[in-house]
Short mmCIF file of C-alpha atoms and ligand atoms in Angstrom, two decimals:
data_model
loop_
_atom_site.label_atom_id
_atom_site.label_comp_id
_atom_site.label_asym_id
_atom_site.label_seq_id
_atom_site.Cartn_x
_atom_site.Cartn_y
_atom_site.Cartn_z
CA UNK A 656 -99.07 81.80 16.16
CA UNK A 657 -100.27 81.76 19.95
CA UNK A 658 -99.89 78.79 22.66
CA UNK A 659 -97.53 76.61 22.69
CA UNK A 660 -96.54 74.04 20.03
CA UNK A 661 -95.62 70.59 20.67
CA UNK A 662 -92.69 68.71 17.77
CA UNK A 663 -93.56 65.08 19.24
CA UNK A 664 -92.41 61.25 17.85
CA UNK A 665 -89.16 62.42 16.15
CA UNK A 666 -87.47 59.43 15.57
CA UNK A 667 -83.50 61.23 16.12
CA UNK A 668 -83.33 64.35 17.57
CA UNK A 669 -80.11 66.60 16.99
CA UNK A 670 -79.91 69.04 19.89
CA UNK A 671 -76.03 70.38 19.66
CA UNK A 672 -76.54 69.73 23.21
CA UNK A 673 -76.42 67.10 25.64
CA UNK A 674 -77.13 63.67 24.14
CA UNK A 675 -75.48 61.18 22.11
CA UNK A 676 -72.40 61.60 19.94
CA UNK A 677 -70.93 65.36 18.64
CA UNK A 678 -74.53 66.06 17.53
CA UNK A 679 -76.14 65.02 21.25
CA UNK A 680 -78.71 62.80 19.70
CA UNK A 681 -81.79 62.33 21.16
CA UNK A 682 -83.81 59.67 20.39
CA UNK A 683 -87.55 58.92 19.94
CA UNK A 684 -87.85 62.86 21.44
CA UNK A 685 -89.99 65.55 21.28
CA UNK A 686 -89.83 69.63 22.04
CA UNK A 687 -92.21 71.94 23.46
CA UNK A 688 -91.98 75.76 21.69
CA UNK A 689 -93.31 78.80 23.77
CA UNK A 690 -92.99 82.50 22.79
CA UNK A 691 -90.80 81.51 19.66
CA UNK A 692 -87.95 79.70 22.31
CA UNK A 693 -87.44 75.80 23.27
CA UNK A 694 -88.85 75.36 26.66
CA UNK A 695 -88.30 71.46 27.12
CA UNK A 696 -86.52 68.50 25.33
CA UNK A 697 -87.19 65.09 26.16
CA UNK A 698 -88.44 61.57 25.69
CA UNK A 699 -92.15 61.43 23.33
CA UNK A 700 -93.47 59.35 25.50
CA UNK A 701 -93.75 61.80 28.92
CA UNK A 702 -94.16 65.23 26.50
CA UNK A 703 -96.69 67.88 28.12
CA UNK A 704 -99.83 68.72 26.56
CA UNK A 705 -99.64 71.63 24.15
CA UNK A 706 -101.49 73.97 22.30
CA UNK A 707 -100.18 73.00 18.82
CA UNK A 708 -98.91 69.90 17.51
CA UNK A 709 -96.64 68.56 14.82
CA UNK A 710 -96.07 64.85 14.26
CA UNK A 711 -92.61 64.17 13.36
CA UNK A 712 -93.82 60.54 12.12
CA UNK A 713 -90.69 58.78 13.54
CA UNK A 714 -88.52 61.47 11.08
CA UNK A 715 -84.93 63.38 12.03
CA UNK A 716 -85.38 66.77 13.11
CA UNK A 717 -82.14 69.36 13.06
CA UNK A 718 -81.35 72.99 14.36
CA UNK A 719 -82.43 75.43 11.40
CA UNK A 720 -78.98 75.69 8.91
CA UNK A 721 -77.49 78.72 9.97
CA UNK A 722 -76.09 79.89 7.24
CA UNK A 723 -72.69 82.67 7.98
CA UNK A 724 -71.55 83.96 4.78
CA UNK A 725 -74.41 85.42 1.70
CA UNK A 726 -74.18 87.96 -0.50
CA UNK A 727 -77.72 88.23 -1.69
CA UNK A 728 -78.30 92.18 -2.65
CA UNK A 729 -77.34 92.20 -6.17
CA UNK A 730 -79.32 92.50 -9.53
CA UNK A 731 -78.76 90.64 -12.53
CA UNK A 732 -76.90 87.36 -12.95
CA UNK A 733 -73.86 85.66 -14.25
CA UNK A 734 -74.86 82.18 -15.57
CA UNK A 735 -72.67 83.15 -18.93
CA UNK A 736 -69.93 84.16 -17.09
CA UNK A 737 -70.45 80.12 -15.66
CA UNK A 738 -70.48 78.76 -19.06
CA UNK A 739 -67.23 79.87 -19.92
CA UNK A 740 -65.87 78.98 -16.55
CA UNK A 741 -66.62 75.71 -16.84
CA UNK A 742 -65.34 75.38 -20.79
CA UNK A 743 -61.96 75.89 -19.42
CA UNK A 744 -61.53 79.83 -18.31
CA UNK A 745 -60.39 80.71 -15.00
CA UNK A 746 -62.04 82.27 -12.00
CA UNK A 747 -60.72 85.60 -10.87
CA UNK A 748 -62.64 87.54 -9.23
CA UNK A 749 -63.05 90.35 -11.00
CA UNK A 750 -66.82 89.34 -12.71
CA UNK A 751 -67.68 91.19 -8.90
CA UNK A 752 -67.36 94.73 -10.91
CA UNK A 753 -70.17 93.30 -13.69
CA UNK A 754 -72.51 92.37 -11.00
CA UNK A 755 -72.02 96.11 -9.46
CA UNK A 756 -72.82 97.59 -12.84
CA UNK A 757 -75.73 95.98 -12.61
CA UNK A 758 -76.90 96.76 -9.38
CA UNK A 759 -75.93 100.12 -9.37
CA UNK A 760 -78.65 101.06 -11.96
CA UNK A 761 -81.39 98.62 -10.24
CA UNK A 762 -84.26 99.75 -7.98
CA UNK A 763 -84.47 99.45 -4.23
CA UNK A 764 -87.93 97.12 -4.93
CA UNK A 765 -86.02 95.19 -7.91
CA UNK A 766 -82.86 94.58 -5.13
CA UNK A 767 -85.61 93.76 -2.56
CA UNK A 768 -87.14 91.19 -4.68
CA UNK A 769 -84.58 89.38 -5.38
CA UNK A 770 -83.47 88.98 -1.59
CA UNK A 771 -86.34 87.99 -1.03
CA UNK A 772 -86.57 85.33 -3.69
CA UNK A 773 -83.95 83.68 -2.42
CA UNK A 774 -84.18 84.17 1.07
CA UNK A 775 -87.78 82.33 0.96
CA UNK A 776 -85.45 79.46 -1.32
CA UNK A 777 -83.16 79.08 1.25
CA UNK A 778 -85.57 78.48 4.24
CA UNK A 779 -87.56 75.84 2.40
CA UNK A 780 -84.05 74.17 2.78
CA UNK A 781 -84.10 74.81 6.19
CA UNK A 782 -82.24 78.02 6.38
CA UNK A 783 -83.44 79.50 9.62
CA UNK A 784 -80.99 82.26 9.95
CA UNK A 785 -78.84 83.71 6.85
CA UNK A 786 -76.18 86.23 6.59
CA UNK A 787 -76.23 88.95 4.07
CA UNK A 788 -73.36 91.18 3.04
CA UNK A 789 -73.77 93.89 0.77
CA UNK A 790 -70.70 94.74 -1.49
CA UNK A 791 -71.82 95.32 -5.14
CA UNK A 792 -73.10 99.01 -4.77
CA UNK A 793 -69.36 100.12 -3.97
CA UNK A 794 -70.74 103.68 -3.66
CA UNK A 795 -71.98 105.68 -0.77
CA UNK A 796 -75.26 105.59 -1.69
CA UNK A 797 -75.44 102.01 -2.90
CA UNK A 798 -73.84 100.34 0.19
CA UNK A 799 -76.25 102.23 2.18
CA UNK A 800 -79.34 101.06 0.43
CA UNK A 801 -77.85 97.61 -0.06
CA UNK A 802 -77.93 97.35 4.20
CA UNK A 803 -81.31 99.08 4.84
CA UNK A 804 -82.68 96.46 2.45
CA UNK A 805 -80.49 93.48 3.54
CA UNK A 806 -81.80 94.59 7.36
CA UNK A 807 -85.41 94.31 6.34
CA UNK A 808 -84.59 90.53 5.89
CA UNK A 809 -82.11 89.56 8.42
CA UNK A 810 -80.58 90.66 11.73
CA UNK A 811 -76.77 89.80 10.54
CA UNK A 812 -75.91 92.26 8.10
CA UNK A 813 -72.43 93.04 7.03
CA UNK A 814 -71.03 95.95 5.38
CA UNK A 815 -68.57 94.75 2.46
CA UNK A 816 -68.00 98.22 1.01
CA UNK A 817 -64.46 96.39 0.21
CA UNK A 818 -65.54 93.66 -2.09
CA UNK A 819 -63.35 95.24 -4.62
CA UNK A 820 -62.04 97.60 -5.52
CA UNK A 821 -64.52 99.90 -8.31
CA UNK A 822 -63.65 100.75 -11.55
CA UNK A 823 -63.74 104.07 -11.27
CA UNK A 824 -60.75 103.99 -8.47
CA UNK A 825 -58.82 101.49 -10.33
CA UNK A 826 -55.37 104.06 -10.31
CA UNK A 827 -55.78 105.62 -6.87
CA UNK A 828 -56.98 102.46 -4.34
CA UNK A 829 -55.91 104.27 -1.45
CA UNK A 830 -58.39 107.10 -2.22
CA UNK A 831 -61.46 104.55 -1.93
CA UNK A 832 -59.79 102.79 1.56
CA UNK A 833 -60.15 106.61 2.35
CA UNK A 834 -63.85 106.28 1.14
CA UNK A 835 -64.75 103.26 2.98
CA UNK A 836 -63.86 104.39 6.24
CA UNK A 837 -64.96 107.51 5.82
CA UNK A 838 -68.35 108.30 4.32
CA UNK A 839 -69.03 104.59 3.18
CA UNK A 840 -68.84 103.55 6.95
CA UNK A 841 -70.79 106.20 8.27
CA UNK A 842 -73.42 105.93 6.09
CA UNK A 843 -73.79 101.65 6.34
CA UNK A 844 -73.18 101.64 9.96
CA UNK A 845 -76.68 102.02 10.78
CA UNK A 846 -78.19 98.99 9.05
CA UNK A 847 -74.65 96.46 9.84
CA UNK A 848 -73.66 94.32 12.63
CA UNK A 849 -70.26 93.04 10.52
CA UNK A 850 -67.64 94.28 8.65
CA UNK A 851 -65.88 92.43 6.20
CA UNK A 852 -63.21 92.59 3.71
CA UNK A 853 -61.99 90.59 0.44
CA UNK A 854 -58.50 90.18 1.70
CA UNK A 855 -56.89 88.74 -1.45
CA UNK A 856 -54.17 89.10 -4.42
CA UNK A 857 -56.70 91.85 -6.76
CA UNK A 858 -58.65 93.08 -3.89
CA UNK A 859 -57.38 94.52 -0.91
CA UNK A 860 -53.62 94.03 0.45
CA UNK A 861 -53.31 93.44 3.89
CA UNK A 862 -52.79 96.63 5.13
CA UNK A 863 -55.95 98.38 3.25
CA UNK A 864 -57.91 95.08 5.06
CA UNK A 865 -56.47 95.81 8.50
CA UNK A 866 -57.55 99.98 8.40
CA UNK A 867 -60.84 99.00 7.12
CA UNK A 868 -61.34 96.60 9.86
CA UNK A 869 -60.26 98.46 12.59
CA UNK A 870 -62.54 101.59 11.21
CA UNK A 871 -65.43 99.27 11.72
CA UNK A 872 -64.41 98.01 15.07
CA UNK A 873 -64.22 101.76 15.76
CA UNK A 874 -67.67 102.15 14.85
CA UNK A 875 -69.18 99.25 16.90
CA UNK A 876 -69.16 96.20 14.09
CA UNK A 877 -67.53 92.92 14.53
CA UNK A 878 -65.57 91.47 12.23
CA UNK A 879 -64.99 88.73 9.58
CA UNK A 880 -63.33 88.83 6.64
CA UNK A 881 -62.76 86.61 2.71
CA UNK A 882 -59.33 85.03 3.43
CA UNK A 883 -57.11 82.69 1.42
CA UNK A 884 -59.58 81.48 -1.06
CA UNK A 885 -57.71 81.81 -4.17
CA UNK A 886 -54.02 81.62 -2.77
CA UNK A 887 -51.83 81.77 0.34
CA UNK A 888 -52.29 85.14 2.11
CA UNK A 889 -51.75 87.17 5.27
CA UNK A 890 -56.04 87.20 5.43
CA UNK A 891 -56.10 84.55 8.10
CA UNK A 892 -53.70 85.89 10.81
CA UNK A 893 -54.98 89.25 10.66
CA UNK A 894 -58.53 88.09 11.09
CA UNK A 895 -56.90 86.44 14.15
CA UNK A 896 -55.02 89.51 14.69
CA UNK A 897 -58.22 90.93 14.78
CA UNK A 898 -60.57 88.96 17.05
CA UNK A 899 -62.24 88.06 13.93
CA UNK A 900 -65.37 86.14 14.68
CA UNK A 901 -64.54 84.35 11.28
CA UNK A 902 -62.03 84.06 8.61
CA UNK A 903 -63.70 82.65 5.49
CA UNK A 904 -63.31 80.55 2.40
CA UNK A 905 -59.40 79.13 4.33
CA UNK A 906 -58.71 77.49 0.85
CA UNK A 907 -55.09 77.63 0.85
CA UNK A 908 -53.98 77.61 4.65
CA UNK A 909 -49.92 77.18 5.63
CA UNK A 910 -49.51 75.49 8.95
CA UNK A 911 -48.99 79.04 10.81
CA UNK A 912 -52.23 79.84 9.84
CA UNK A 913 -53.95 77.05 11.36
CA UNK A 914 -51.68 77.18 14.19
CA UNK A 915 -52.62 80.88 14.70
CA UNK A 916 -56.55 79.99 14.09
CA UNK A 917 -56.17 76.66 17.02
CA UNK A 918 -54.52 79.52 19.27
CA UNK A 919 -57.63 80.86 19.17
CA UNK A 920 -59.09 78.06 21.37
CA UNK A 921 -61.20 78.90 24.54
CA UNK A 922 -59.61 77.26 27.70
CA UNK A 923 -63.18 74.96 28.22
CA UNK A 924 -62.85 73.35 25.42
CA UNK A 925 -65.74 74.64 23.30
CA UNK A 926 -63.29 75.52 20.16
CA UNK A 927 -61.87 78.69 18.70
CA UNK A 928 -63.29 82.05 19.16
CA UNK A 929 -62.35 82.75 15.38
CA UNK A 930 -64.42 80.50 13.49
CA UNK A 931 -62.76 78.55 9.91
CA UNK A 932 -66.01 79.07 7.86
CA UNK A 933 -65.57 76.97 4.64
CA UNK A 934 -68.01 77.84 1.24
CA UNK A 935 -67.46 74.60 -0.85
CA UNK A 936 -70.16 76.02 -2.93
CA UNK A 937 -67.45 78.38 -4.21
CA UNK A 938 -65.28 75.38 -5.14
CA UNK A 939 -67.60 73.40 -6.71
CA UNK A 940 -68.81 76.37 -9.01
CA UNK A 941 -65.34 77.57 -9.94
CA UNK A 942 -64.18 74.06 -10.39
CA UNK A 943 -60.75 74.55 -7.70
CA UNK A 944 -59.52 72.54 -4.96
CA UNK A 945 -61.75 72.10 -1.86
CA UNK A 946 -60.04 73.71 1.31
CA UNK A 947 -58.84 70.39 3.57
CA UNK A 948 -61.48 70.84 6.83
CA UNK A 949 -59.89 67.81 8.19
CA UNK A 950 -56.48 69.40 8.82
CA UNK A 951 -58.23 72.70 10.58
CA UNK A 952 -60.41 69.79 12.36
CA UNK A 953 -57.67 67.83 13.80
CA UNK A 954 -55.99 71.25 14.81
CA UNK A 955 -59.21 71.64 17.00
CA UNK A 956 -60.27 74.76 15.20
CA UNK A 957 -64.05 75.18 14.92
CA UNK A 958 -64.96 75.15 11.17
CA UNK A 959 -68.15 76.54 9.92
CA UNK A 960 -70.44 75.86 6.51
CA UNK A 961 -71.98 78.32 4.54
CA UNK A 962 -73.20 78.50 0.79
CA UNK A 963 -71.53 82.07 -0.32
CA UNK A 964 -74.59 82.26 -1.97
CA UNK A 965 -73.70 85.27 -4.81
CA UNK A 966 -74.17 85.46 -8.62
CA UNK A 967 -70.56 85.28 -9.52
CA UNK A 968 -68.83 82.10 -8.04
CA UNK A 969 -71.50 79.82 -5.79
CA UNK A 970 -75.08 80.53 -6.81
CA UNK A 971 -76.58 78.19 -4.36
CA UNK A 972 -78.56 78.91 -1.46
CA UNK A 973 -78.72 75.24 -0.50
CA UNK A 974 -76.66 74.15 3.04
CA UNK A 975 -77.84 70.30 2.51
CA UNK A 976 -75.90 70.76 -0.64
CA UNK A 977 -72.79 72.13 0.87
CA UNK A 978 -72.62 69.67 3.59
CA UNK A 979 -73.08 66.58 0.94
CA UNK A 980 -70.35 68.46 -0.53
CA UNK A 981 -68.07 68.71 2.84
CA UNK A 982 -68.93 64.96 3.53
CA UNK A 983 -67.51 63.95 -0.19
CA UNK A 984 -64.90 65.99 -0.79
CA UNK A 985 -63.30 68.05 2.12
CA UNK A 986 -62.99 64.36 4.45
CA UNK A 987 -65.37 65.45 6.86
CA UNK A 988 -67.69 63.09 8.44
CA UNK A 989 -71.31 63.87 8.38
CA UNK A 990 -72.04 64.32 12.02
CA UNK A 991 -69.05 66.95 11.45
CA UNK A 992 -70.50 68.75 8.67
CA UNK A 993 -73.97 68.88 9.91
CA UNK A 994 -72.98 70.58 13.87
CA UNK A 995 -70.39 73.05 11.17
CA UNK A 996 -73.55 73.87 9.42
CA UNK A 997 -76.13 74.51 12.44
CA UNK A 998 -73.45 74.88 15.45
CA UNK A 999 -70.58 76.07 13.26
CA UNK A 1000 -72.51 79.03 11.67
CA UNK A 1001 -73.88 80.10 15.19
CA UNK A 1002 -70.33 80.41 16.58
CA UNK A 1003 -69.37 82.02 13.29
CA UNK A 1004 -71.85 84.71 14.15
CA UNK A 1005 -70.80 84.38 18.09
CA UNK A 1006 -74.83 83.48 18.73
CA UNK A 1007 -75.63 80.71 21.39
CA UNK A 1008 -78.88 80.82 20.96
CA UNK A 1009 -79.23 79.01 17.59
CA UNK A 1010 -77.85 76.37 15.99
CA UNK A 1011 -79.09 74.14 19.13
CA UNK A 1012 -82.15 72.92 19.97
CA UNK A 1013 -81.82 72.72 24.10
CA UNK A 1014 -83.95 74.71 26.51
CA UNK A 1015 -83.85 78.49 26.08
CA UNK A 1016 -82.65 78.35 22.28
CA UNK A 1017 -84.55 80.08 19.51
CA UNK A 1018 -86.65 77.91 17.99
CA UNK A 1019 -85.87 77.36 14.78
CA UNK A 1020 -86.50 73.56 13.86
CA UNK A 1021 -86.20 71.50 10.63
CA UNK A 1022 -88.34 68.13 10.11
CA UNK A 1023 -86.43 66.16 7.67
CA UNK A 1024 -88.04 63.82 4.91
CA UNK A 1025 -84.98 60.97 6.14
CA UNK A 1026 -84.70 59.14 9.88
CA UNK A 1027 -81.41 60.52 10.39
CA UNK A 1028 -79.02 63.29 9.36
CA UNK A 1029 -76.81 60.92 7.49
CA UNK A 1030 -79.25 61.03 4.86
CA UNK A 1031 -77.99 64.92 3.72
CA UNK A 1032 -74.79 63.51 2.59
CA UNK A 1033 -76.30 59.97 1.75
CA UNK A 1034 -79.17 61.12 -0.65
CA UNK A 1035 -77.50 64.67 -2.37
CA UNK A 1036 -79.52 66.65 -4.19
CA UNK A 1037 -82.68 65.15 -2.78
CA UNK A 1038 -85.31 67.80 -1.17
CA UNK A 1039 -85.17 66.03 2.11
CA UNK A 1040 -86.91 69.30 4.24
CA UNK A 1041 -90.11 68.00 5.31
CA UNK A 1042 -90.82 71.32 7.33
CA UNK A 1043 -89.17 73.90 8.70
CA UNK A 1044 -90.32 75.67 11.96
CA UNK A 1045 -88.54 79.19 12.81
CA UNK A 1046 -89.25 80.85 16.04
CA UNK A 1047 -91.57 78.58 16.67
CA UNK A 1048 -93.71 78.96 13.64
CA UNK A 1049 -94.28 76.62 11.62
CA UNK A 1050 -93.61 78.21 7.72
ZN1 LIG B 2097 -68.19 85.68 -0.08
#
């Protein structure tokens, strides 16, 4: 689209910026777009002509979700696997290796349709910018692909050769660290801006996690890394240790770890520089304890929202439905959950240019079907995304 484009009469703006409140709340607002980036925020009434207009009707309009953490190259799917969950068996972890059987023997257009399926899913609800890892081709080969694919679709890629740890090096684990930051690296550094590992009892010990990370620091990726999710763990503090952009899942935190995640805190003010990004989809679909965001919060460390959305243990690329599920169980207010959604998953990914809506962001806008935010806690499972806009075009 060419000209500018004009978002007038929106009844509560939510900038992340200046304004009213956490979520600097504009109201009865508008915002000129030009060349994809917000050029001016301010009152309807005195908004500049434009080339292209879209009538909010009086309606909330948000930053695009920003969703931080997505593992969406995969084939096949595990809904069975879910049955049984729920009829009493417990998660573990290790339904990952099924899901790499299966795509392992797919085809690059069978992988690529199915990130795409649900990439177009999650930004009709309001998913501007998404995350994707790979980690279920565990080979050479099929991390590589998995990245070239995942990079046709997004800009924040992240190599997760160390998911788990494959079958086929079940007896001699050091052998495939020795693969992963060899070959594996080499080969998926191209196509990744991340690396990540599943630091956790039946993945990867603390010390496999901290040579894999600093191999991809070596080669130029940031990191983040799966910490603490199903038990207490060293995950956290070495993602600190680090300079992890974000430590994610922070189910079972001891009070060192979120004292060594709030020592992370920049000296304005603006948070931690290691991000607590939460996934209560994961909870919810493997029916365990939520992590406790109000503890990190009142520690001052920046906490994040994203879906996990993978076949295994959160199939849901919704973020309205993981901050209902942060406002209801995880004591977090919804102002809270909807900044650790847009804001939160921007810092996650160290970006300043999304996850606001203030001159000189991207512009990535979502028109809600609801006059205020409150209403993506207050009316769950309700497909309140009236439109979404993303780099200033409206989808
Ligand atoms: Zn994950």
């Amino acid at each position: 689209m060419s000209g500018s484009l004009l978002v007038d009469n929106i009844g509560e703006l939510v900038t992340n910026g200046a304004g009213e409140g956490p979520l600097g709340i504009r109201r009865n607002a508008a915002v000129l777009v030009e060349e994809g980036r917000v050029v001016w925020v301010g009152p309807s009434a005195y908004a500049p002509a434009a080339d292209h207009h879209v009538d909010a009707g009086g309606a909330a309009v948000l930053p695009g979700f920003v969703d931080s953490h997505a593992h969406l190259i995969f084939a096949g799917d595990r809904a069975a696997e879910f049955a049984a969950r729920m009829a009493g068996q417990p998660y573990t972890g290790g339904g990952i290796r099924t899901t790499v059987g299966a795509t392992r023997a797919a085809t690059d257009d069978e992988l690529r349709v199915t990130v795409r399926r649900l990439r177009g899913e999650a930004l009709r609800q309001g998913t501007t910018t998404m995350e994707i890892k790979s980690g279920y081709g565990l080979t050479v080969a099929d991390e590589a692909r998995s990245l070239r694919i995942a990079a046709e679709t997004s800009t924040e890629t992240t190599f997760l050769g160390a998911h788990v740890v494959p079958a086929e090096y079940a007896d001699r684990p050091d052998d495939y660290v020795g693969l992963v930051c060899g070959p594996m690296l080499a080969a998926a550094a191209p196509y990744a801006k991340w690396i990540d590992v599943f630091c956790e009892q039946g993945a990867f010990d603390v010390d496999h996690a901290r040579a894999i990370l600093a191999c991809g620091q070596a080669a130029g990726l940031g990191v983040r890394l799966h910490a603490n999710q199903l038990g207490p763990g060293p995950g956290v503090q070495l993602g600190v240790e680090l300079d992890a952009a974000s430590v994610d899942h922070c189910t079972h935190l001891s009070d060192a770890d979120v004292a060594a995640l709030a020592a992370t805190a920049h000296t304005d003010g603006s948070g931690t520089r290691t991000v607590a990004t939460l996934l209560p989809g994961a909870e919810f679909s493997t029916r365990s304890p939520y992590p406790d965001a109000r503890r990190l919060l009142d520690a001052g460390v920046t906490v994040a929202l994203a879906t996990d959305c993978n076949p295994g243990s959160s199939y849901t690329s919704s973020m309205p439905f993981c901050v209902a599920l942060a406002v209801r169980e995880m004591r977090m207010a919804p102002a809270e959950a909807v900044w650790a959604a847009t804001a939160g998953g921007a810092r996650a990914l160290r970006r300043d240019d999304i996850g606001v809506l203030t001159p000189g962001a991207r512009a990535d806008l979502v028109v809600l079907d609801a006059p205020s935010h409150l209403h993506l806690a207050y009316r769950p499972g309700v497909p309140l995304i009236r439109q979404v806009i993303r780099n200033g075009v409206p989808q």
